[in-house]
Coordinates of N, CA and C in Angstrom, one line a residue:
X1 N -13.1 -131.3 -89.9 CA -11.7 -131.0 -89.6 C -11.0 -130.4 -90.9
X2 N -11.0 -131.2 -92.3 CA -10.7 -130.8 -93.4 C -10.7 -129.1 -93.6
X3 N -12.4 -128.9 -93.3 CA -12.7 -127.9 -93.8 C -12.2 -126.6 -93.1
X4 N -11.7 -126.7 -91.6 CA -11.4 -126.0 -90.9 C -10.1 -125.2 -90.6
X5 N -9.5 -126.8 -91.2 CA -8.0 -126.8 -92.0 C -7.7 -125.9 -93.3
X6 N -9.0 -126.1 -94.4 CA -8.3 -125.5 -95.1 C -9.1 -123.7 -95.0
X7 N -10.0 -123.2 -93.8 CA -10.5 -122.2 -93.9 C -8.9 -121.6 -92.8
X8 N -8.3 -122.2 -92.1 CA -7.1 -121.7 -91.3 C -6.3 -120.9 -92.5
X9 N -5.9 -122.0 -93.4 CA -5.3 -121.5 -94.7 C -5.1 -120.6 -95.2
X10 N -6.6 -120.6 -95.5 CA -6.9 -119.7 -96.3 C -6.9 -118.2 -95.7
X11 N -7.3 -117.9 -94.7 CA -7.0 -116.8 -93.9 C -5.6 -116.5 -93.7
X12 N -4.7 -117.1 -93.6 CA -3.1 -117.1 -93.5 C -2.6 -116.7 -94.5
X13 N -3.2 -116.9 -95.7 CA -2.2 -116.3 -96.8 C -2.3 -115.2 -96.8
X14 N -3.4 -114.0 -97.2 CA -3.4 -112.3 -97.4 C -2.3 -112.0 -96.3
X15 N -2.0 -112.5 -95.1 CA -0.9 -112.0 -94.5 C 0.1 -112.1 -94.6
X16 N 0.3 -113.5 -95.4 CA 2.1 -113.4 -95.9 C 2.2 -113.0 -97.3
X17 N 1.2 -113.1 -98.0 CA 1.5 -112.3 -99.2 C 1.7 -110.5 -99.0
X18 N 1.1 -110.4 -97.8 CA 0.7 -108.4 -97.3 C 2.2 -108.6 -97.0
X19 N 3.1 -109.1 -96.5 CA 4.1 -108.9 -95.6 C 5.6 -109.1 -96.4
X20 N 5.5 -109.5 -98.1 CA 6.5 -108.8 -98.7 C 6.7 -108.0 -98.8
X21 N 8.0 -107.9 -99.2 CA 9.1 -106.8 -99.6 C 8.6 -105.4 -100.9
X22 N 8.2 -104.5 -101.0 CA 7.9 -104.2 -102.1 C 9.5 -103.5 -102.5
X23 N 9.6 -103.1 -104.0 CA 10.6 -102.8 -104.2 C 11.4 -101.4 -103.7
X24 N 10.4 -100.7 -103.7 CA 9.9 -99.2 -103.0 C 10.7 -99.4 -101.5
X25 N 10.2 -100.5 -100.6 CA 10.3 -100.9 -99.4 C 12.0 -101.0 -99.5
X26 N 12.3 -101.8 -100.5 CA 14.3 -102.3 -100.4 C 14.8 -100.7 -100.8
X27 N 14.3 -100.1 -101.4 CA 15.0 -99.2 -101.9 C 15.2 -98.1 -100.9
X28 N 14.0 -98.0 -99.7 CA 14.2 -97.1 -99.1 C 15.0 -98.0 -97.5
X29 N 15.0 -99.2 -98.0 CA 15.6 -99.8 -96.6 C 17.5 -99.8 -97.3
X30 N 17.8 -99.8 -98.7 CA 19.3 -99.3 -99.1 C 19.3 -98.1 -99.1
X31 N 18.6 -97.1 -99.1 CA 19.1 -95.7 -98.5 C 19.4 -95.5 -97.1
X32 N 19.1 -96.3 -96.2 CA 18.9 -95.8 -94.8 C 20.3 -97.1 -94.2
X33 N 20.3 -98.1 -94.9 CA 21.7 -98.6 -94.7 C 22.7 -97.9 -95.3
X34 N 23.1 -97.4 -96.5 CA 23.7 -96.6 -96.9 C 23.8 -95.2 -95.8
X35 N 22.9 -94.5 -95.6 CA 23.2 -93.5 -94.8 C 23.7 -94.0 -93.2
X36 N 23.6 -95.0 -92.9 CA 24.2 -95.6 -91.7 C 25.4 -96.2 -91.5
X37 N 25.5 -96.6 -92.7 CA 27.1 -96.9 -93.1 C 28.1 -95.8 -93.4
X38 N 27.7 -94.8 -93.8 CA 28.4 -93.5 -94.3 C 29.0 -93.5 -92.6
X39 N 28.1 -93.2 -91.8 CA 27.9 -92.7 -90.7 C 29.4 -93.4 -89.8
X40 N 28.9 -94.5 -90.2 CA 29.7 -95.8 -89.1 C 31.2 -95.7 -89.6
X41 N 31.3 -95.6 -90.9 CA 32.7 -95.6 -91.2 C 33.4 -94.0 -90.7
X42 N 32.9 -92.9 -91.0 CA 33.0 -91.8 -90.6 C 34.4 -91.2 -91.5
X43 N 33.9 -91.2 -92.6 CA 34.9 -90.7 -93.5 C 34.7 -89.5 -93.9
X44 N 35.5 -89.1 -94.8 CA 35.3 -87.6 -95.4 C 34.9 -87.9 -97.4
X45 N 34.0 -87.3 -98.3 CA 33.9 -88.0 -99.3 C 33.9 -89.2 -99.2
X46 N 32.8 -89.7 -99.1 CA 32.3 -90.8 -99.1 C 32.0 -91.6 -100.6
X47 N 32.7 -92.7 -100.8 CA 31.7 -93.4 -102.3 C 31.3 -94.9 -101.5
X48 N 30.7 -94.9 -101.7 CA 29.5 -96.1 -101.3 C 29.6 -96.9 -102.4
X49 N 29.9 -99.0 -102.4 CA 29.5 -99.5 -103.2 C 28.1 -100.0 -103.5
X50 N 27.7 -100.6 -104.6 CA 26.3 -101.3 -104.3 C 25.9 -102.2 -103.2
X51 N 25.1 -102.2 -102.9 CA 24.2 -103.0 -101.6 C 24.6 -104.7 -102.1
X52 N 24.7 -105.5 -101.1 CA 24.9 -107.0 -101.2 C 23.9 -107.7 -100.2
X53 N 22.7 -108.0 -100.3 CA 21.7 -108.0 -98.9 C 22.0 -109.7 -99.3
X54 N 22.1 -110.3 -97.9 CA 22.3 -111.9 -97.1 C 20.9 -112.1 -96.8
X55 N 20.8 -113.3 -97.0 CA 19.0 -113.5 -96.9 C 18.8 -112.8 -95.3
X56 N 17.8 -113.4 -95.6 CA 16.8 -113.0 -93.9 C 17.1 -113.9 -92.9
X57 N 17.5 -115.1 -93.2 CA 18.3 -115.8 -91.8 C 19.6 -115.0 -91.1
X58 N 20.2 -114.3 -91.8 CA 21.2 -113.2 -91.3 C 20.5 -111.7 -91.0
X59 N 19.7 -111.6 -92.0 CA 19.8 -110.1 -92.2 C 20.0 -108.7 -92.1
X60 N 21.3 -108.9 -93.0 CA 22.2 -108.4 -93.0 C 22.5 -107.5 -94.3
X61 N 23.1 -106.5 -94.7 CA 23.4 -106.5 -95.7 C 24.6 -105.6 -95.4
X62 N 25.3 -105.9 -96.4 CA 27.0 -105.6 -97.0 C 27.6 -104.6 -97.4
X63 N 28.3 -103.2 -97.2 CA 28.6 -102.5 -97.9 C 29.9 -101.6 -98.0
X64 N 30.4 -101.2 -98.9 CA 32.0 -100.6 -98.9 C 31.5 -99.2 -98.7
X65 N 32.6 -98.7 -98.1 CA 32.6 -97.3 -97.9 C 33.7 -96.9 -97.9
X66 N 34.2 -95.7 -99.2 CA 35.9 -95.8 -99.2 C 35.5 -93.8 -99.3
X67 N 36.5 -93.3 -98.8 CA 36.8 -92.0 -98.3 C 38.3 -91.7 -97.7
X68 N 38.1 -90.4 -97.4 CA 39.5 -89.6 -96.8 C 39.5 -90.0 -95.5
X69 N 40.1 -90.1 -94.8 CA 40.1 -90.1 -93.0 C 39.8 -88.6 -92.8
X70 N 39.2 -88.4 -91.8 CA 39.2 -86.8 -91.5 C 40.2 -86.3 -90.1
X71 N 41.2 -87.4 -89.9 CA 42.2 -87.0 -88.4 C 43.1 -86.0 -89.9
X72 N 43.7 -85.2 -89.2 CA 45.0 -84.2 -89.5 C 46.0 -84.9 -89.4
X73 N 46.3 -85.9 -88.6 CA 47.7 -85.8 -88.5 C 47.5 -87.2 -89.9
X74 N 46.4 -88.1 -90.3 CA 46.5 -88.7 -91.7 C 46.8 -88.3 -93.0
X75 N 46.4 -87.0 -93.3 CA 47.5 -86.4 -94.2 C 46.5 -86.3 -95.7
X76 N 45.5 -86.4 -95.2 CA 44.2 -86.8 -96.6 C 44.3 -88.0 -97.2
X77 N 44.9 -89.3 -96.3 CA 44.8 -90.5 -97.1 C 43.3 -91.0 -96.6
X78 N 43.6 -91.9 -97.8 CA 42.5 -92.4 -98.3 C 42.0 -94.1 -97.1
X79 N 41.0 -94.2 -96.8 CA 40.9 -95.6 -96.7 C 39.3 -96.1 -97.1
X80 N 39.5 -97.5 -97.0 CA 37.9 -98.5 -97.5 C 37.3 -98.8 -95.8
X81 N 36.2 -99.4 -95.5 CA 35.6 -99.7 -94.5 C 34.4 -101.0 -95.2
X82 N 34.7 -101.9 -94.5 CA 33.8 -102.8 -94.9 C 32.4 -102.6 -93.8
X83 N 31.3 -102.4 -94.2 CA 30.1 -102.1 -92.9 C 28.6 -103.2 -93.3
X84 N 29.0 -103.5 -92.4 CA 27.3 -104.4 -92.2 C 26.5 -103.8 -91.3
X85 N 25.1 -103.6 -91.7 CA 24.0 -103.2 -92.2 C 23.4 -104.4 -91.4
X86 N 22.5 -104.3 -90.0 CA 21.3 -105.2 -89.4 C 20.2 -104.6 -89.6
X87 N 19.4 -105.1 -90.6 CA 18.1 -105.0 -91.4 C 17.1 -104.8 -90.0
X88 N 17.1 -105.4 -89.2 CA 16.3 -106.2 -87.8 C 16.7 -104.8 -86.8
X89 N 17.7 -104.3 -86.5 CA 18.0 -103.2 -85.8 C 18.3 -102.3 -86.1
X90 N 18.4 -101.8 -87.6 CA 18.8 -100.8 -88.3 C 19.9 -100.0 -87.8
X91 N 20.8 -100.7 -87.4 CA 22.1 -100.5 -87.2 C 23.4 -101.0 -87.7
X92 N 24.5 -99.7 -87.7 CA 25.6 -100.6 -88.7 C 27.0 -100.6 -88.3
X93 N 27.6 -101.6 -88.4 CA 29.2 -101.3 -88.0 C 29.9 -102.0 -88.9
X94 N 30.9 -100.8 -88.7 CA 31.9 -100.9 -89.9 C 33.6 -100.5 -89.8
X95 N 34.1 -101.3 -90.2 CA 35.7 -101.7 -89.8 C 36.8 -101.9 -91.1
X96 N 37.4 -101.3 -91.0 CA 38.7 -100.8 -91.8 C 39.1 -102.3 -92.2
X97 N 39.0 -102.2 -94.4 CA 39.0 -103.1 -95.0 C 40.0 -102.9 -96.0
X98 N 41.3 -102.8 -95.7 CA 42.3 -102.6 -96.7 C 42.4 -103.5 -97.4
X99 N 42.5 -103.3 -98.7 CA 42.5 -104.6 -99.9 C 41.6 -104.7 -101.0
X100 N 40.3 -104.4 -100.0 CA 39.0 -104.5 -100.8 C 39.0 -103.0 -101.6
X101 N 38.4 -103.4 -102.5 CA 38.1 -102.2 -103.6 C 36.2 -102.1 -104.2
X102 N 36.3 -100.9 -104.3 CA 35.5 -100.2 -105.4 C 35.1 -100.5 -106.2
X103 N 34.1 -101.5 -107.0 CA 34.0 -101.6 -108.3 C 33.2 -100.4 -109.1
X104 N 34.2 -100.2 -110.1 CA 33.7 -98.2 -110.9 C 32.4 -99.0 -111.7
X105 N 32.0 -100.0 -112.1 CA 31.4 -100.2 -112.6 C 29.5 -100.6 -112.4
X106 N 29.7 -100.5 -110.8 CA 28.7 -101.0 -110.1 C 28.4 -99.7 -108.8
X107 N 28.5 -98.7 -109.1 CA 28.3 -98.0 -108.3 C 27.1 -98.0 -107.4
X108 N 26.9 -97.7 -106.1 CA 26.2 -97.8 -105.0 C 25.0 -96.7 -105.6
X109 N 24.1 -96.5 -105.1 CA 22.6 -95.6 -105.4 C 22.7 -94.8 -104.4

């Protein structure tokens, strides 16, 4: 029984060690939230903040999007959109976040 136990094991792990994250993998899963966030907020000139990813019990990740409005009768003002990013459905929605800001110092990729 021991031994059957620990041969189960042992076959188990190559598959959760195969089934991390590589960094390659985040970087192209924050491009493709980023381009879906652009999308969701639907601005004009877009600046995107850095990525804020919520573990995997949510997974989720966080992002600003601040731009022009593109209606005419808004006049070229400016607004922010806060948009979350579902890692699980690769989809994203995003809703008008006045207050929140930009940080110049952490720019988005």
């Amino acid at each position: 029984m021991k031994r059957l136990t620990i041969m189960m094991l042992a076959a188990a792990m190559p598959a959760t060690a195969s089934t991390a994250s590589t960094p390659a993998a985040w970087s192209g899963m924050h491009l493709a939230a980023r381009r879906a966030c652009i999308a969701a907020a639907g601005l004009r000139t877009p600046e995107v903040s850095a990525p804020l990813d919520f573990s995997d019990r949510s997974a989720r990740t966080a992002l600003l999007v601040r731009g022009t409005y593109p209606q005419r009768f808004m006049k070229g003002a400016t607004g922010t959109f806060l948009c979350l990013y579902d890692r699980r459905t690769k989809t994203a929605e995003a809703m008008e976040a006045p207050g929140f800001a930009i940080d110049p110092a952490r720019p988005g990729k």
